[in-house]
């Protein structure tokens, strides 16, 4: 018998006990695996919601963005692989008031058309959409979906999400509530710090315009009202005629400050600034880049600082 | 002699027939749409209520949104077995509108106090500038604090209910005792109601 054949014999004799051992090990490992499987997988549609849910659940659940990094939620069209991913989720958190309408279609087409959804805005007093976003409807029929660009409306959503997640996952309900309160406290601190930097209260007469109807909720926190929204269409380079109309509108409204958006085409912004003489300040829509738990706090802090700077420089 | 009148070539009657058919189709479609018209989704408000989206000033909308978040915190505290927080407690937590900051004056400069009567507790914010925003009243019963000791027997549910917020545009409006719905309405207060009828842009509405 050659050395090779005796080795193969030994291996064959050992194979059966080894297989039994492997099975036993697998059986022992199974409970741990099942425990892991119980972790909720929570789908989110927009960047701020990733930050909200990641802060609420901590290490107790997984947060899965429905839209991959690099897609603009304003112009997103569902792709097959993104729809497929919904089949692996336990619940989806929705903005639900106009900023993630694509999610409905994705869920309906997915393997889990009856997946539970959390309407994050259910407890937020909504503002009416203005300008083109109102789609010609009567006042308040279409609402402004940008509740995620405000501290107060964000905390209201965080509380709602935590409450609903607690119902789905009662074992972790207390942790979710505690995390939500701590997160809300941190967000309130951001707002307090920003207001603390103002030398005096903003003048309620300060006329403000925005180049995307996204910042009404944020400016309400400072007691400011948006006088005009001058965006021709979101994220689309305006035509010269539209630009002319925008400039005329700004002049007629006698605005002192314009809030633009970080990702807007700069030539457009520069032209408006040159022609109207009104200073533009860029705010973040918090809808781009990598998903991260810190993103909302980081970009909101910048937004608050920008609004404070605008109010100070306008001398209001 | 046989005379045969031959009309000039023309399609007048055909045009009329086509136009008639078009009109019939449009009329049928209009009738169908008219019959299937969906009723307006917004629930009608009572005379003693006002709509948070349509009827409030910007400053009032800001305060109302803050009050709802503060209500969550009050409910959390009460459910945790703590007594009803005072205005100073809420301000110490940095909770607007109870904390006086640089937005307070721009939103009406309200002075807040916790008022108790006949076992009921309520937070009253008296406006300093009724043109910017009226006075607010947040009744705390919904937070499970009817008498300040009735703690959290109804976890979750209390927070689901809409906070009970009232508004008076008249700076001289007083809080009646007892401050029940009818007495408040008679004293010029209106209940603020927010409706989650969003999603006109969605196919599958919540």
Coordinates of N, CA, C and O in Angstrom, one line a residue, chain A residues 94-98 100-101 104-105 108 117 119 121-128 135 138-143 152-153 155-156 159-160 163-164 167 177 181 185 188 191-192 195-204 220-225, chain B residues 40-42 52-54 57-59 61-62 64-69 72-73 76-77 80 82 92-96 99 101-107 132 155-157 159-163 194-206:
Chain A
X94 N -40.7 56.2 6.4 CA -41.0 57.1 5.2 C -41.1 58.6 5.7 O -41.6 58.9 6.7
X95 N -40.6 59.5 4.8 CA -41.0 60.9 4.9 C -42.5 61.0 4.6 O -43.2 61.6 5.4
X96 N -42.9 60.4 3.5 CA -44.3 60.1 3.3 C -45.2 61.3 2.9 O -46.4 61.2 2.7
X97 N -44.6 62.5 2.8 CA -45.4 63.7 2.4 C -44.9 64.3 1.2 O -45.1 65.5 1.0
X98 N -44.2 63.6 0.3 CA -43.9 64.1 -1.0 C -42.4 64.1 -1.3 O -42.1 64.4 -2.5
X100 N -40.5 61.2 -0.8 CA -40.0 59.9 -1.2 C -41.2 59.1 -1.7 O -41.4 57.9 -1.4
X101 N -41.9 59.7 -2.7 CA -43.1 59.0 -3.2 C -42.7 57.8 -4.0 O -43.5 56.9 -4.2
X104 N -43.3 54.2 -2.3 CA -44.6 53.5 -2.4 C -44.5 52.5 -3.6 O -44.9 51.3 -3.4
X105 N -44.1 53.0 -4.7 CA -44.0 52.1 -5.9 C -43.0 51.0 -5.7 O -43.3 49.8 -6.1
X108 N -44.6 48.4 -3.4 CA -45.7 47.7 -4.1 C -45.2 46.6 -5.0 O -45.7 45.6 -5.2
X117 N -44.8 50.2 7.4 CA -44.1 51.4 7.2 C -44.4 52.4 8.4 O -45.5 52.3 9.0
X119 N -44.8 56.2 9.3 CA -45.0 57.6 8.7 C -44.4 58.5 9.7 O -45.0 58.9 10.7
X121 N -43.8 61.6 9.7 CA -44.4 62.9 9.8 C -45.8 63.0 10.4 O -46.4 64.0 10.5
X122 N -46.3 61.8 10.9 CA -47.7 61.7 11.4 C -47.9 62.7 12.5 O -49.1 63.2 12.6
X123 N -46.9 63.1 13.3 CA -47.1 64.0 14.4 C -46.5 65.4 14.2 O -46.3 66.1 15.1
X124 N -46.2 65.7 12.9 CA -45.6 67.0 12.6 C -46.7 67.9 12.1 O -47.3 67.5 11.1
X125 N -46.8 69.1 12.6 CA -47.8 70.1 12.0 C -47.1 70.5 10.7 O -46.1 71.2 10.7
X126 N -47.8 70.2 9.6 CA -47.1 70.4 8.3 C -47.4 71.8 7.8 O -48.5 72.4 8.1
X127 N -46.5 72.4 7.0 CA -46.7 73.7 6.3 C -47.2 73.4 4.9 O -46.8 72.4 4.3
X128 N -47.9 74.4 4.4 CA -48.3 74.3 3.0 C -47.2 74.5 2.0 O -46.3 75.3 2.3
X135 N -48.3 73.1 -6.9 CA -48.9 72.6 -8.2 C -50.2 73.2 -8.5 O -51.2 72.5 -8.9
X138 N -55.1 74.4 -4.1 CA -55.5 75.4 -3.1 C -54.4 75.4 -2.0 O -53.7 74.4 -1.9
X139 N -54.4 76.4 -1.2 CA -53.4 76.6 -0.2 C -53.5 75.4 0.8 O -54.5 75.1 1.4
X140 N -52.4 74.7 0.9 CA -52.4 73.6 1.9 C -52.7 72.3 1.5 O -52.6 71.3 2.2
X141 N -53.2 72.2 0.2 CA -53.5 70.8 -0.3 C -52.3 70.0 -0.5 O -52.2 68.8 -0.1
X142 N -51.3 70.6 -1.0 CA -50.0 69.9 -1.1 C -49.1 70.5 0.0 O -49.1 71.8 0.2
X143 N -48.4 69.7 0.7 CA -47.6 70.2 1.9 C -46.1 70.2 1.5 O -45.7 69.6 0.6
X152 N -36.9 71.3 15.2 CA -38.2 70.9 15.9 C -38.9 69.8 15.2 O -39.3 68.8 15.8
X153 N -39.1 69.9 13.9 CA -39.8 68.9 13.1 C -39.0 67.6 13.1 O -39.6 66.5 13.0
X155 N -37.1 66.5 15.6 CA -37.3 65.8 16.9 C -38.7 65.2 17.0 O -38.8 64.1 17.5
X156 N -39.7 65.9 16.4 CA -41.1 65.3 16.4 C -41.0 63.9 15.6 O -41.6 62.9 16.1
X159 N -39.2 61.2 17.7 CA -40.0 60.6 18.7 C -41.0 59.6 18.1 O -41.3 58.6 18.7
X160 N -41.6 60.0 17.0 CA -42.6 59.1 16.3 C -41.9 57.8 15.9 O -42.5 56.7 16.1
X163 N -41.2 55.6 18.9 CA -42.4 55.0 19.4 C -42.8 53.8 18.6 O -43.1 52.8 19.1
X164 N -42.8 54.0 17.3 CA -43.3 53.0 16.4 C -42.4 51.8 16.3 O -42.8 50.6 16.3
X167 N -42.9 49.6 19.2 CA -44.1 48.7 19.1 C -43.7 47.4 18.3 O -44.2 46.4 18.6
X177 N -36.5 54.7 23.0 CA -37.0 55.9 23.6 C -35.9 56.7 24.3 O -35.8 57.9 24.0
X181 N -34.6 60.4 23.0 CA -34.6 61.6 23.9 C -33.2 62.2 24.0 O -33.1 63.4 23.9
X185 N -32.3 65.9 22.6 CA -31.6 66.9 23.5 C -30.4 67.5 22.8 O -30.2 68.7 22.8
X188 N -31.6 69.9 20.1 CA -32.1 71.1 20.7 C -30.9 72.0 21.1 O -31.0 73.3 21.0
X191 N -29.7 74.1 18.2 CA -30.5 75.2 17.9 C -30.3 76.3 19.0 O -30.1 77.5 18.6
X192 N -30.1 75.9 20.2 CA -29.9 76.9 21.3 C -28.6 77.6 21.1 O -28.5 78.8 21.3
X195 N -29.0 80.2 18.2 CA -29.7 81.3 18.7 C -28.9 82.2 19.7 O -29.0 83.4 19.7
X196 N -28.1 81.5 20.5 CA -27.3 82.2 21.4 C -26.2 83.1 20.8 O -25.7 84.0 21.3
X197 N -25.9 82.7 19.5 CA -24.8 83.5 18.8 C -25.4 84.8 18.2 O -24.6 85.7 17.9
X198 N -26.7 84.9 18.2 CA -27.3 86.1 17.7 C -27.2 87.2 18.7 O -27.5 87.0 19.9
X199 N -26.8 88.4 18.3 CA -26.7 89.5 19.3 C -28.1 89.9 19.8 O -28.3 90.3 20.9
X200 N -29.0 89.9 18.9 CA -30.4 90.2 19.3 C -31.4 89.4 18.4 O -31.0 88.8 17.4
X201 N -32.7 89.4 18.8 CA -33.7 88.7 18.0 C -33.8 89.2 16.6 O -33.6 90.4 16.4
X202 N -34.0 88.3 15.7 CA -34.1 88.7 14.3 C -35.4 89.6 14.1 O -36.4 89.3 14.8
X203 N -35.3 90.6 13.3 CA -36.4 91.4 13.0 C -37.4 90.7 12.2 O -37.1 90.1 11.2
X204 N -38.7 90.6 12.7 CA -39.7 89.9 12.0 C -40.0 90.4 10.6 O -40.6 89.7 9.7
X220 N -38.8 79.1 10.3 CA -39.8 79.3 11.3 C -39.2 79.3 12.7 O -39.8 79.9 13.6
X221 N -38.2 78.5 12.9 CA -37.6 78.4 14.2 C -36.9 79.7 14.6 O -36.7 79.9 15.8
X222 N -36.6 80.5 13.7 CA -36.0 81.8 14.0 C -37.1 82.9 14.0 O -36.8 84.1 14.1
X223 N -38.3 82.5 13.8 CA -39.4 83.5 13.7 C -39.4 84.2 12.3 O -40.0 85.3 12.2
X224 N -38.7 83.6 11.3 CA -38.7 84.2 10.0 C -39.7 83.5 9.0 O -39.9 82.3 9.1
X225 N -40.2 84.4 8.1 CA -41.1 83.8 7.1 C -40.4 84.0 5.8 O -39.8 84.9 5.5
Chain B
X40 N -63.6 65.8 -0.8 CA -62.4 66.4 -0.2 C -62.0 65.7 1.0 O -62.8 65.3 1.8
X41 N -60.6 65.5 1.1 CA -60.2 64.6 2.2 C -60.0 65.3 3.5 O -59.9 64.6 4.6
X42 N -59.9 66.6 3.5 CA -59.7 67.3 4.7 C -61.0 67.3 5.6 O -62.1 67.6 5.1
X52 N -54.0 74.3 11.8 CA -52.6 74.7 12.1 C -51.9 75.1 10.8 O -51.0 75.9 10.8
X53 N -52.3 74.5 9.7 CA -51.6 74.8 8.4 C -52.1 76.1 7.7 O -51.3 76.8 7.2
X54 N -53.4 76.3 7.8 CA -54.0 77.4 7.0 C -54.3 78.6 7.8 O -54.3 79.7 7.3
X57 N -50.4 82.2 12.0 CA -49.3 83.1 11.5 C -48.0 82.3 11.5 O -48.0 81.2 12.2
X58 N -47.0 82.7 10.8 CA -45.7 81.9 10.8 C -45.2 81.8 12.3 O -44.7 80.7 12.6
X59 N -45.3 82.8 13.1 CA -44.8 82.7 14.5 C -45.6 81.7 15.2 O -45.1 80.9 16.0
X61 N -47.2 79.1 14.0 CA -46.9 77.8 13.5 C -45.6 77.3 14.1 O -45.5 76.1 14.5
X62 N -44.6 78.2 14.3 CA -43.4 77.8 15.0 C -43.6 77.4 16.4 O -43.1 76.4 16.9
X64 N -46.4 76.4 17.8 CA -47.3 75.2 17.9 C -46.4 74.0 17.7 O -46.6 73.0 18.4
X65 N -45.5 74.0 16.7 CA -44.7 72.9 16.4 C -43.8 72.6 17.6 O -43.6 71.4 18.0
X66 N -43.3 73.6 18.3 CA -42.4 73.4 19.4 C -43.3 72.9 20.6 O -42.8 72.0 21.4
X67 N -44.5 73.3 20.8 CA -45.3 72.9 21.9 C -45.6 71.4 21.7 O -45.7 70.7 22.7
X68 N -45.8 70.9 20.5 CA -46.0 69.5 20.3 C -44.8 68.6 20.7 O -45.0 67.6 21.3
X69 N -43.6 69.1 20.4 CA -42.4 68.4 20.8 C -42.3 68.5 22.4 O -42.0 67.5 23.0
X72 N -44.4 65.9 24.0 CA -43.8 64.6 24.0 C -42.9 64.5 25.3 O -42.9 63.5 26.0
X73 N -42.1 65.5 25.5 CA -41.2 65.5 26.7 C -41.9 65.4 28.0 O -41.6 64.7 28.9
X76 N -43.2 62.0 28.4 CA -42.1 61.1 28.8 C -41.9 61.2 30.3 O -41.8 60.2 31.0
X77 N -41.8 62.4 30.8 CA -41.5 62.7 32.2 C -42.6 62.1 33.1 O -42.4 61.4 34.1
X80 N -42.6 58.4 33.2 CA -41.5 57.9 34.0 C -41.7 58.1 35.5 O -40.9 57.8 36.4
X82 N -42.4 61.0 37.1 CA -42.0 62.3 37.6 C -43.2 63.2 37.7 O -44.2 63.0 36.9
X92 N -35.1 74.7 31.5 CA -33.8 74.2 31.8 C -33.4 73.1 30.8 O -32.2 72.9 30.5
X93 N -34.4 72.4 30.3 CA -34.1 71.3 29.3 C -33.9 71.9 27.9 O -33.7 71.2 26.9
X94 N -34.0 73.3 27.8 CA -33.8 73.9 26.5 C -35.0 73.8 25.6 O -34.8 73.9 24.4
X95 N -36.2 73.5 26.2 CA -37.3 73.2 25.3 C -38.0 74.5 24.9 O -38.6 75.2 25.7
X96 N -38.0 74.8 23.6 CA -38.8 75.9 23.1 C -40.3 75.5 23.2 O -40.5 74.3 23.0
X99 N -38.2 78.0 26.8 CA -36.9 78.7 27.1 C -36.9 80.0 26.3 O -37.3 80.1 25.2
X101 N -35.2 82.6 24.3 CA -34.0 82.8 23.5 C -34.2 83.9 22.5 O -35.2 84.6 22.6
X102 N -33.3 84.0 21.5 CA -33.4 85.1 20.6 C -34.6 85.0 19.6 O -34.8 85.9 18.8
X103 N -35.2 83.8 19.6 CA -36.4 83.7 18.7 C -37.7 84.1 19.4 O -38.7 84.4 18.8
X104 N -37.6 84.2 20.7 CA -38.8 84.5 21.5 C -39.5 85.8 21.1 O -40.7 85.8 20.9
X105 N -38.7 86.8 21.1 CA -39.3 88.1 20.8 C -39.9 88.2 19.3 O -40.9 88.7 19.1
X106 N -39.2 87.5 18.4 CA -39.6 87.5 17.0 C -40.9 86.7 16.9 O -41.6 86.7 15.8
X107 N -41.2 85.9 17.9 CA -42.4 85.0 17.8 C -43.5 85.5 18.8 O -44.4 84.7 19.1
X132 N -48.2 89.4 16.2 CA -47.2 88.4 15.7 C -47.8 87.0 16.0 O -47.8 86.1 15.1
X155 N -49.3 53.9 28.7 CA -48.0 54.2 28.0 C -48.3 54.2 26.5 O -49.0 53.3 26.0
X156 N -47.7 55.0 25.8 CA -47.8 55.0 24.3 C -49.0 55.7 23.8 O -48.9 56.7 23.0
X157 N -50.2 55.4 24.3 CA -51.4 55.9 23.8 C -51.4 57.5 24.0 O -51.8 58.2 23.1
X159 N -49.1 59.6 24.0 CA -48.3 60.3 23.1 C -48.8 60.3 21.7 O -48.5 61.1 20.9
X160 N -49.7 59.3 21.4 CA -50.3 59.3 20.1 C -51.4 60.3 19.9 O -51.6 60.8 18.8
X161 N -52.0 60.7 21.0 CA -53.1 61.7 20.9 C -52.5 63.0 20.5 O -51.3 63.3 20.8
X162 N -53.3 63.8 19.8 CA -52.8 65.1 19.5 C -52.8 66.0 20.7 O -53.7 66.0 21.5
X163 N -51.7 66.8 20.9 CA -51.7 67.6 22.1 C -52.8 68.6 22.1 O -53.3 69.1 21.0
X194 N -54.0 70.0 13.8 CA -53.1 69.7 12.7 C -53.6 68.4 12.0 O -54.0 67.5 12.7
X195 N -53.8 68.5 10.7 CA -54.3 67.3 10.0 C -53.2 66.6 9.2 O -52.5 67.3 8.5
X196 N -53.0 65.3 9.4 CA -52.1 64.6 8.6 C -52.8 64.0 7.4 O -53.1 62.8 7.3
X197 N -53.2 64.9 6.5 CA -53.9 64.5 5.3 C -52.9 64.6 4.1 O -53.3 64.9 3.0
X198 N -51.6 64.4 4.5 CA -50.6 64.6 3.5 C -50.7 63.5 2.4 O -51.5 62.6 2.5
X199 N -49.8 63.7 1.5 CA -49.7 62.6 0.5 C -50.7 62.7 -0.7 O -51.1 61.7 -1.2
X200 N -51.1 63.9 -1.0 CA -51.9 64.0 -2.2 C -51.0 63.6 -3.4 O -51.5 63.4 -4.5
X201 N -49.7 63.6 -3.2 CA -48.8 63.2 -4.3 C -48.5 61.7 -4.3 O -47.8 61.2 -5.1
X202 N -49.1 61.0 -3.3 CA -48.9 59.6 -3.2 C -50.0 58.8 -3.8 O -51.2 59.2 -3.6
X203 N -49.7 57.6 -4.3 CA -50.8 56.7 -4.8 C -51.4 56.0 -3.7 O -52.6 55.9 -3.6
X204 N -50.6 55.3 -2.9 CA -51.1 54.6 -1.7 C -51.0 55.4 -0.5 O -50.0 55.5 0.2
X205 N -52.1 56.1 -0.2 CA -52.0 57.0 0.9 C -52.1 56.2 2.3 O -52.7 55.2 2.3
X206 N -51.5 56.9 3.3 CA -51.5 56.2 4.6 C -52.9 56.0 5.1 O -53.8 56.8 4.8

